[in-house]
Short mmCIF file of C-alpha atoms in Angstrom, two decimals:
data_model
loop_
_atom_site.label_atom_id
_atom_site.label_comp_id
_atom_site.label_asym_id
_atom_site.label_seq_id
_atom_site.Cartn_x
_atom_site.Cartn_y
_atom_site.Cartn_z
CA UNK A 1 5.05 -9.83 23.25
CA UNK A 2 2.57 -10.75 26.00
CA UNK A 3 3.96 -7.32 27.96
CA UNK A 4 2.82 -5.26 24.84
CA UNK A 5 -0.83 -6.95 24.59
CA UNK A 6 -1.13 -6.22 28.15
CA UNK A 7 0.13 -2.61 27.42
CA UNK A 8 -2.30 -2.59 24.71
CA UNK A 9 -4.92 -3.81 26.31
CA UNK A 10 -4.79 -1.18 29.35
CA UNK A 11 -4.41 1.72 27.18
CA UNK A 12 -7.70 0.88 25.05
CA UNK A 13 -9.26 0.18 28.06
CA UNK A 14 -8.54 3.96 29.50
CA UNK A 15 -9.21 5.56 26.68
CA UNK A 16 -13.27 4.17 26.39
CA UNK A 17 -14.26 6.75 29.25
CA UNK A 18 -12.88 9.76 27.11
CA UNK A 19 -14.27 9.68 23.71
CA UNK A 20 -17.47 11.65 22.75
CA UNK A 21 -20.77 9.91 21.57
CA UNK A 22 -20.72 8.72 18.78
CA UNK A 23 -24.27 9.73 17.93
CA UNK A 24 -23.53 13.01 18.54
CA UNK A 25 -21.18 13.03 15.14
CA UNK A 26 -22.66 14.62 12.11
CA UNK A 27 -21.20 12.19 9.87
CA UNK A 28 -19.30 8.65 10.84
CA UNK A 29 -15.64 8.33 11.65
CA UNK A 30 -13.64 5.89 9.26
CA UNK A 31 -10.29 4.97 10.51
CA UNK A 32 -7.83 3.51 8.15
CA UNK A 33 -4.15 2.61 8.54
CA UNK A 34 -2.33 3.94 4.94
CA UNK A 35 -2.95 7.16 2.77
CA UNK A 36 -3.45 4.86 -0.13
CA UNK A 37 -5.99 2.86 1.86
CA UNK A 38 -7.66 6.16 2.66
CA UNK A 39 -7.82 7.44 -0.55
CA UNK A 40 -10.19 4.20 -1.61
CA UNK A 41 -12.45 4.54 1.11
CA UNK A 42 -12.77 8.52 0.34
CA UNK A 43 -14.19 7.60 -3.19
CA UNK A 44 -16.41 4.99 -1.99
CA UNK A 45 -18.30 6.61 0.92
CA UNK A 46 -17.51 10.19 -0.38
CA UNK A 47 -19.79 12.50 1.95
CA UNK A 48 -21.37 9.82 3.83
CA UNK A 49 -18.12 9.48 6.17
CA UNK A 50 -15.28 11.41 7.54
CA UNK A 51 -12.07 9.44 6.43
CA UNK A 52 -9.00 9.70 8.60
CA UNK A 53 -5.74 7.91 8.10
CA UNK A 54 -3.49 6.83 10.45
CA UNK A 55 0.01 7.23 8.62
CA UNK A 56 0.96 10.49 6.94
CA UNK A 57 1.90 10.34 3.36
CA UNK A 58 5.76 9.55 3.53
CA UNK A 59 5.10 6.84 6.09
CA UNK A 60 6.75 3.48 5.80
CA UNK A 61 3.76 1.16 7.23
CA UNK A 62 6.28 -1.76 7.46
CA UNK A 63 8.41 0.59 10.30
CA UNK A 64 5.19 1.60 11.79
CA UNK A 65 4.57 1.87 15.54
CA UNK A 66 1.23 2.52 16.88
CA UNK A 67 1.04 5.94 18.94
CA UNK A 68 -1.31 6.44 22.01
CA UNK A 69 -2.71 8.85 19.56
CA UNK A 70 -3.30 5.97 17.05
CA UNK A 71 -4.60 3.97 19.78
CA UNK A 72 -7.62 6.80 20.53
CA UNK A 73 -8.77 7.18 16.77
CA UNK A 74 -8.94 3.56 16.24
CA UNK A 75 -10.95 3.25 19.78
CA UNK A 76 -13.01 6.07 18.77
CA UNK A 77 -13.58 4.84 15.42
CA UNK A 78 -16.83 4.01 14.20
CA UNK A 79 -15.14 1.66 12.07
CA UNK A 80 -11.41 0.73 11.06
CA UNK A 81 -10.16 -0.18 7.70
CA UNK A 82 -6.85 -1.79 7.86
CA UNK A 83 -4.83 -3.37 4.94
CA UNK A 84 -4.24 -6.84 6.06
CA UNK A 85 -1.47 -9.29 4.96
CA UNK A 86 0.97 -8.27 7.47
CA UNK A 87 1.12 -5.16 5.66
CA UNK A 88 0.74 -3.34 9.48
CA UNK A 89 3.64 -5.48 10.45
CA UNK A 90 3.88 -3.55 14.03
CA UNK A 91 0.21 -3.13 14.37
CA UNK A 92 -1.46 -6.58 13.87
CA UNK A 93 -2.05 -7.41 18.02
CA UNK A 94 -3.75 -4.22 18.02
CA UNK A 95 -6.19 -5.36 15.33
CA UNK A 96 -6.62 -8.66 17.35
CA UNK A 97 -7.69 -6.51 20.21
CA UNK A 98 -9.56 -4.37 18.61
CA UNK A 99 -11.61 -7.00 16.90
CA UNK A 100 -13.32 -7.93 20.33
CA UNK A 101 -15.41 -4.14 20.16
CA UNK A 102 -15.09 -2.83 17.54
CA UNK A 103 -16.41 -2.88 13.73
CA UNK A 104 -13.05 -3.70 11.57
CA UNK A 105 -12.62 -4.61 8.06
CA UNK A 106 -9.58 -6.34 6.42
CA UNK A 107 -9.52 -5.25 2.71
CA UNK A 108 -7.41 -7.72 1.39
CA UNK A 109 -9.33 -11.39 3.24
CA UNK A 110 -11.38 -12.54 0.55
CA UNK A 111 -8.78 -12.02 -2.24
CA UNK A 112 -8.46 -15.36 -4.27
CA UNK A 113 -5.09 -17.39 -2.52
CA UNK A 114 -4.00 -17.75 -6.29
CA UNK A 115 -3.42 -14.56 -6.87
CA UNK A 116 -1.39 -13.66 -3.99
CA UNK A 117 2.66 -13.25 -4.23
CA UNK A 118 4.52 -14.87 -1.84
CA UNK A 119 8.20 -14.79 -1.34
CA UNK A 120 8.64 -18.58 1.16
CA UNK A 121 6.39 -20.55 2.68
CA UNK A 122 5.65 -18.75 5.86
CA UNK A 123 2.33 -17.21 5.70
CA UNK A 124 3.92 -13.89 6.67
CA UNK A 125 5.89 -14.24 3.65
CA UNK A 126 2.36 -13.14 1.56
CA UNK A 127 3.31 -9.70 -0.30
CA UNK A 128 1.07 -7.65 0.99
CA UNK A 129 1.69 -4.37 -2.27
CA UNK A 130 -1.51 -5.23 -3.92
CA UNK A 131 -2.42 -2.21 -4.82
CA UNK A 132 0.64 -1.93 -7.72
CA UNK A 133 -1.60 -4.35 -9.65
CA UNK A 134 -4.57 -2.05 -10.20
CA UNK A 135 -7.05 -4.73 -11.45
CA UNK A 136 -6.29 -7.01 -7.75
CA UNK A 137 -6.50 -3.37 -5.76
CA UNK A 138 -9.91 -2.81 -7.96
CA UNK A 139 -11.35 -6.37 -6.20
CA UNK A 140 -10.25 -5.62 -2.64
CA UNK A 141 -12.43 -2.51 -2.75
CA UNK A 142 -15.19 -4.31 -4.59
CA UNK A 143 -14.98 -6.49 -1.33
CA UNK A 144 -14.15 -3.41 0.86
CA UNK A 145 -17.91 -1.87 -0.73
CA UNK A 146 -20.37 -4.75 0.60
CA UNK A 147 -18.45 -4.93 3.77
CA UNK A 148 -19.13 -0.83 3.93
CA UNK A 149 -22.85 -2.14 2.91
CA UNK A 150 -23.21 -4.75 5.65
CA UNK A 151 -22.08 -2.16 7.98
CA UNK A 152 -24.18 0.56 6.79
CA UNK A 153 -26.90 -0.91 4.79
CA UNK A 154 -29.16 2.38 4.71
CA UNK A 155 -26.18 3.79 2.53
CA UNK A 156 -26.25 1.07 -0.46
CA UNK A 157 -27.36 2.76 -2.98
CA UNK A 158 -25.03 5.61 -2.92
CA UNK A 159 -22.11 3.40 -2.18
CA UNK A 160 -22.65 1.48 -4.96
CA UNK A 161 -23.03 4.50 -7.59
CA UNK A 162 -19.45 6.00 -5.67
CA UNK A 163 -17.91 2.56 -5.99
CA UNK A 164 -19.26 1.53 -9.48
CA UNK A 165 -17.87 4.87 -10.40
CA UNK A 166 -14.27 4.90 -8.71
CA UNK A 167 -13.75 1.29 -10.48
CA UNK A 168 -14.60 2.12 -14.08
CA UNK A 169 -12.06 4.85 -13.62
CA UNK A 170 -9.71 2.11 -12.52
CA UNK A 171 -10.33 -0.06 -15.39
CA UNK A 172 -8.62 2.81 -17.19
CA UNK A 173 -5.98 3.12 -14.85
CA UNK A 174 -5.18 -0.67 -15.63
CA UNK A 175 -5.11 0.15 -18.81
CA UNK A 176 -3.56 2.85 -19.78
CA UNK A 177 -0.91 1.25 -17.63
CA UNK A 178 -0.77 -1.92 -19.40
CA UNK A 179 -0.20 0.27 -22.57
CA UNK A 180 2.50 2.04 -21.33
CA UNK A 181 4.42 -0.80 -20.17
CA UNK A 182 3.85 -2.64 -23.12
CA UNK A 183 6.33 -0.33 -24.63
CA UNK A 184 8.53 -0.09 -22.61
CA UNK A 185 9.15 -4.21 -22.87
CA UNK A 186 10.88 -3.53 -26.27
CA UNK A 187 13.73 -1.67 -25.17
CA UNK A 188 13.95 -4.96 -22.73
CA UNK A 189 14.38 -3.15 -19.58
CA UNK A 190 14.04 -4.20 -16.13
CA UNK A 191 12.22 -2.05 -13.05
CA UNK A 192 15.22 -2.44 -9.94
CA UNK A 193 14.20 -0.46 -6.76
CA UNK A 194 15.48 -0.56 -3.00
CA UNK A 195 12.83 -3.26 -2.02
CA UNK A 196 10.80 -5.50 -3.66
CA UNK A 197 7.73 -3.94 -3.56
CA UNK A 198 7.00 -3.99 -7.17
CA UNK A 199 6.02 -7.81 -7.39
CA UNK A 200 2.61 -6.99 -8.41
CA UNK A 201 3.42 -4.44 -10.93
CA UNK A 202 5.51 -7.19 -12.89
CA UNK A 203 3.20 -9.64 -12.76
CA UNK A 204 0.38 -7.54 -13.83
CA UNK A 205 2.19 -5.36 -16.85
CA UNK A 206 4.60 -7.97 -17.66
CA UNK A 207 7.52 -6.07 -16.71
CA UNK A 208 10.62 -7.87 -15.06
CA UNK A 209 11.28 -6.45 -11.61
CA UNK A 210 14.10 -6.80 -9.20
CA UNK A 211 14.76 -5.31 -5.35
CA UNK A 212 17.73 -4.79 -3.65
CA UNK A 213 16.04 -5.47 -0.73
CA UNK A 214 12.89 -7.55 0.64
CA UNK A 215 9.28 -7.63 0.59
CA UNK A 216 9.54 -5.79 3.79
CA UNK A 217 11.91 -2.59 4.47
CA UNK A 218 13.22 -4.34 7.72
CA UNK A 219 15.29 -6.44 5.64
CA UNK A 220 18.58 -5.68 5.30
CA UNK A 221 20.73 -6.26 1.42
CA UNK A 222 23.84 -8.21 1.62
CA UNK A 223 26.75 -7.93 -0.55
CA UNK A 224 25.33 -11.16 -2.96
CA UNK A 225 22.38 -9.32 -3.22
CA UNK A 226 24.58 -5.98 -4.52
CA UNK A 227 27.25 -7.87 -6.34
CA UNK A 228 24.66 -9.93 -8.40
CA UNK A 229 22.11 -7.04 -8.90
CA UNK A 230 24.87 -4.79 -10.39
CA UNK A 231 26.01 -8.01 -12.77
CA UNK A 232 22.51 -8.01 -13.77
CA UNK A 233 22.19 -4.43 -14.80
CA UNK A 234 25.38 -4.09 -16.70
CA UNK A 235 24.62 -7.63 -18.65
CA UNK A 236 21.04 -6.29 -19.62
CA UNK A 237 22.08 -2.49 -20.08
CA UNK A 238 19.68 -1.11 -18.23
CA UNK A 239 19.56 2.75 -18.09
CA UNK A 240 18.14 3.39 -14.17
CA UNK A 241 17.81 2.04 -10.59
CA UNK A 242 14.76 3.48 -8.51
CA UNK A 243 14.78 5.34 -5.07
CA UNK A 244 11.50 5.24 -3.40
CA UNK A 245 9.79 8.03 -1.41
CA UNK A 246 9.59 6.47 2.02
CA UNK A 247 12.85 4.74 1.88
CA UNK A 248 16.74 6.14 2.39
CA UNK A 249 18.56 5.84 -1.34
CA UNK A 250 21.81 4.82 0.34
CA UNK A 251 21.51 0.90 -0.49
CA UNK A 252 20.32 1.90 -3.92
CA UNK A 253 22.87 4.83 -4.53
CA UNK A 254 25.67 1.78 -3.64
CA UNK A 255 24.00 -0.16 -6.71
CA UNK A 256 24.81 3.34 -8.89
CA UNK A 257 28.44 3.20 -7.32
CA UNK A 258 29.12 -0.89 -8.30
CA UNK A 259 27.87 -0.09 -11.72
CA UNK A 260 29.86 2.57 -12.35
CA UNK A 261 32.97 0.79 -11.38
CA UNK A 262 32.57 -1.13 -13.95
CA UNK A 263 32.28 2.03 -16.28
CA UNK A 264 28.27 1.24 -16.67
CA UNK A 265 26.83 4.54 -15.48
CA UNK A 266 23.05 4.48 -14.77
CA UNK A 267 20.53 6.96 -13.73
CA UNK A 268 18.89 6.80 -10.32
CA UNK A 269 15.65 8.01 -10.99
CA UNK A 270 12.50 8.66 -9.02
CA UNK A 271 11.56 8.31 -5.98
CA UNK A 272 8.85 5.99 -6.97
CA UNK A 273 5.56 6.17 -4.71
CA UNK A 274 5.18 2.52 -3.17
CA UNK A 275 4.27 2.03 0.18
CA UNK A 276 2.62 5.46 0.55
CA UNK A 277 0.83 8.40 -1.39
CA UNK A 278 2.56 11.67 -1.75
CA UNK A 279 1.67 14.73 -0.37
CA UNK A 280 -1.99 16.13 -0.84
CA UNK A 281 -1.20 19.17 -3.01
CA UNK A 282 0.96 16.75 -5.50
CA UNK A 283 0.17 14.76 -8.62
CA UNK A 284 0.78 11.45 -6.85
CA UNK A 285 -1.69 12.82 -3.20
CA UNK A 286 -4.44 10.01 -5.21
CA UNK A 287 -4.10 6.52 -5.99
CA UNK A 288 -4.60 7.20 -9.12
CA UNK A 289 -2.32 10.23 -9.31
CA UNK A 290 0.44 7.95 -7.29
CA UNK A 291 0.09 4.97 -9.87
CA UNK A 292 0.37 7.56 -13.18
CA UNK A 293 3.28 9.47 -11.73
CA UNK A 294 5.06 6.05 -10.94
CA UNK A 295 4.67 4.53 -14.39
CA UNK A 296 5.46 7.94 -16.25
CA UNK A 297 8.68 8.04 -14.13
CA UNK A 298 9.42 4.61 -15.18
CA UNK A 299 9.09 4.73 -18.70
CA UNK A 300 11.08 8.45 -18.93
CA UNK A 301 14.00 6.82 -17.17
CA UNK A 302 14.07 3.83 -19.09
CA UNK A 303 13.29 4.57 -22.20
CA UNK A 304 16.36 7.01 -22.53
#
């Protein structure tokens, strides 16, 4: 560990003498670390900043290693937006480092402690896949927007209108969703992916949710974890299992092999959008767009 903060630490150092001047930008450089984290920031600044994110939609953020590239747009930033709760597993050091010189904001600090998941008693055990409750992923940005103000306080006013804006449309979001799932509940179904990123989601919509594997994709499933999962699913009669978009379907596709040896044959559905946002041109290239084409794929499959 103390070899890669060194490492770190040279690297950021080198790289000061290269960048341009900042003054000389037309507009601000934002840095953030996910696509969904990006897509926030876009509505709430809109044309005040550019908005670049580190990880390509696709990317699992819990896998993620920092590039040298990464290391030159955060160091070049003229500020960084990063997700916080260990989210940026690989990355958090950095962030440390970074904090010394440069203007950083963690998007999910000042959430209330209550309404945090967590899966032990470690405080890296905090799931960090806020945003699947839309209301808690509406307060981090209200936070995110005076820490953009404090920053940039000649901006307020149109930061405000942007953000005042991008939340009412997320009061819809919620719901809409809440409706939706509030249907699906009769048919007493269950959500079951490949990791448990869908904490949130249940807690929010009232929707009972089970993962194969952990909060974090590093995790590995055992064969308790498949045995009793596939019990669970032929007990309940539920109609689908869930791939997800940044994750391989092989533990999930052995879930879809145990049930169907004991002749309970289930759809696996999706991918489901979860630690990332698909690609631009798609339905799901928004956080909005993401959380709609989730829930519609959820309620198709398991309302069948």
């Amino acid at each position: 560990m103390k070899k890669f903060l060194a490492i770190v630490s040279i690297l950021l150092l080198s790289f000061s003498c290269k960048f341009e001047n900042r003054h000389e930008r037309e507009r601000p450089m934002i840095v953030t670390t996910t696509s969904i984290l990006a897509d926030g920031i876009r509505n709430i600044v809109g044309e005040k900043a550019e908005v670049v994110s580190l990880m390509p939609a696709g990317v699992d953020p819990h896998l993620y290693k920092a590039s040298v590239r990464d290391l030159d747009l955060l160091q070049n930033a003229d500020l960084v937006i990063y997700h916080g709760l260990f989210l940026e597993g690989k990355m958090t050091e950095i962030f440390e480092k970074l904090a010394f010189k440069q203007d950083l904001i963690n998007v999910s600090e000042k959430l209330p402690q209550d309404l945090l998941l967590r899966s032990g008693p470690e405080s890296h055990s905090v799931d960090p896949h806020i945003w699947f409750d839309v209301s808690l992923w509406s307060q981090a940005l209200s936070h995110t927007t005076e820490e953009i103000i404090q920053w940039r306080p000649e901006w307020e006013s149109a930061i405000r209108n942007n953000s005042n804006k991008y939340l009412a449309q997320l009061a819809i979001l919620h719901q809409d969703t809440q409706d939706k799932i509030a249907e699906l509940r009769k048919a007493n179904q269950a959500l079951i992916t490949a990791h448990d990123a869908f904490s949130y989601f249940g807690k929010a919509y009232e929707l009972e949710v089970l993962g194969l594997q952990g909060l974090s994709t590093l995790s590995e499933p055992g064969l308790r974890d498949l045995t009793g999962l596939v019990s669970f699913i032929v007990e309940r009669n539920i109609h689908a299992v869930f791939a997800e978009q940044t994750i391989s379907p092989k533990a999930i596709e052995a879930v879809v092999a145990g049930c169907a040896n004991q002749n309970h044959f289930i759809k696996l559905a999706g991918p489901l959008y979860t630690d990332s946002l698909g690609s631009v041109d798609t339905p799901a290239g928004t956080y909005i767009g993401m959380i709609e084409t989730n829930v519609q794929v959820i309620f198709e499959s398991l309302t069948l």
